[in-house]
Coordinates of C-alpha atoms in Angstrom, one line a residue:
M35 CA 10.1 3.9 -12.4
S36 CA 8.2 6.0 -10.0
Q37 CA 8.5 6.1 -6.3
I38 CA 6.7 7.2 -3.3
V39 CA 8.0 7.3 0.3
T40 CA 7.1 5.3 3.1
A41 CA 8.0 5.0 6.6
N42 CA 6.3 4.0 10.1
R43 CA 4.8 6.2 12.0
L44 CA 6.6 6.5 15.6
G45 CA 3.3 6.7 17.9
D46 CA 1.6 3.7 16.7
G47 CA 4.0 1.5 14.2
E48 CA 1.3 2.3 11.2
V49 CA 2.5 2.0 8.0
V50 CA 2.4 5.2 6.3
W51 CA 3.3 7.1 2.9
L52 CA 4.1 10.7 1.9
G53 CA 1.3 12.1 0.6
T54 CA 0.7 15.8 -1.2
G55 CA 1.2 18.5 0.8
G56 CA 3.4 16.9 3.3
Q57 CA 0.7 15.0 5.1
W58 CA 1.8 11.1 6.2
V59 CA -1.1 9.1 5.0
E60 CA -2.2 5.7 6.1
T61 CA -3.0 4.4 2.4
V62 CA -0.9 3.9 -0.3
E63 CA -3.6 5.1 -2.7
A64 CA -3.3 8.7 -1.1
A65 CA 0.7 8.7 -1.7
Q66 CA 2.4 11.4 -3.5
I67 CA 4.0 10.1 -6.8
L68 CA 7.7 11.0 -7.3
D69 CA 8.7 11.1 -11.0
D70 CA 12.2 12.0 -11.0
K71 CA 15.5 11.9 -8.5
D72 CA 15.2 15.5 -7.5
A73 CA 11.6 14.9 -6.5
V74 CA 12.5 11.7 -4.1
A75 CA 15.7 13.5 -2.9
R76 CA 13.2 16.2 -1.6
A77 CA 10.7 13.7 -0.1
L78 CA 13.4 12.1 1.5
E79 CA 14.7 15.6 3.0
F80 CA 11.2 16.4 4.1
A81 CA 11.3 12.6 5.8
A82 CA 14.3 13.4 7.6
A83 CA 12.8 16.2 9.2
A84 CA 10.3 14.4 10.2
V85 CA 12.4 11.8 11.8
K86 CA 14.0 14.4 13.6
D87 CA 10.5 15.7 15.0
R88 CA 9.7 12.2 15.8
L89 CA 6.8 11.7 13.6
I90 CA 8.0 8.4 11.5
V91 CA 10.9 6.2 11.5
E92 CA 12.9 4.8 8.9
P93 CA 11.9 6.4 5.7
Y94 CA 12.8 5.1 2.2
E95 CA 11.6 5.2 -1.1
I96 CA 9.9 2.4 -3.1
D97 CA 9.4 1.5 -6.7
V98 CA 5.8 1.6 -7.9
S99 CA 3.7 1.3 -11.2
L100 CA 0.2 2.4 -12.1
E101 CA -2.4 0.3 -13.0
D102 CA -5.8 1.1 -14.2
G103 CA -4.6 4.5 -12.0
A104 CA -4.1 3.1 -8.9
I105 CA -0.8 3.1 -7.3
V106 CA 0.9 -0.4 -6.8
P107 CA 4.1 -1.1 -5.1
V108 CA 6.2 -3.2 -7.4
K109 CA 7.9 -5.5 -4.7
L110 CA 6.2 -8.0 -2.8
R111 CA 7.3 -6.7 0.8
E112 CA 5.7 -3.3 0.0
K113 CA 2.6 -4.8 -1.4
I114 CA 2.2 -6.6 1.9
R115 CA 3.0 -4.0 4.2
A116 CA 0.3 -1.6 2.0
K117 CA -2.5 -4.4 2.3
G118 CA -1.6 -6.0 5.7
P119 CA -1.2 -9.3 6.8
T120 CA -1.3 -12.5 4.4
I121 CA -2.9 -14.8 6.7
R122 CA -5.4 -12.8 8.1
A123 CA -7.8 -10.7 5.7
D124 CA -9.7 -9.5 8.4
L125 CA -6.5 -7.6 10.0
G126 CA -5.0 -4.6 8.6
K127 CA -5.6 -2.1 6.2
Q128 CA -7.3 -5.0 3.9
A129 CA -9.9 -5.1 6.5
V130 CA -10.6 -1.4 6.5
R131 CA -11.0 -1.7 3.0
S132 CA -13.4 -4.5 3.1
R133 CA -15.2 -3.0 6.0
G134 CA -15.8 0.3 3.9
A135 CA -17.0 -1.5 0.8
A136 CA -19.6 -3.2 2.4

């Protein structure tokens, strides 16, 4: 199963994912997919350095699947973190996406 690394940005609490090139990105779609244990270990080492630099907090890896080329978190908790509140579709990342589509 593929994995990605997620955390919260320290400055504003935003959910972020480790993207390609070592950038912390705000959408799960831009996350870097990690296909083996060594890649996950390297990503977590990179994340640990970002914690020391006070960029993020609490990094960890999550399982994802690819559905029609899109990265989809496997667990419900991570799906909610990726989209935003479940009771207010006008808030969070889902609201930003719908405004962008309009």
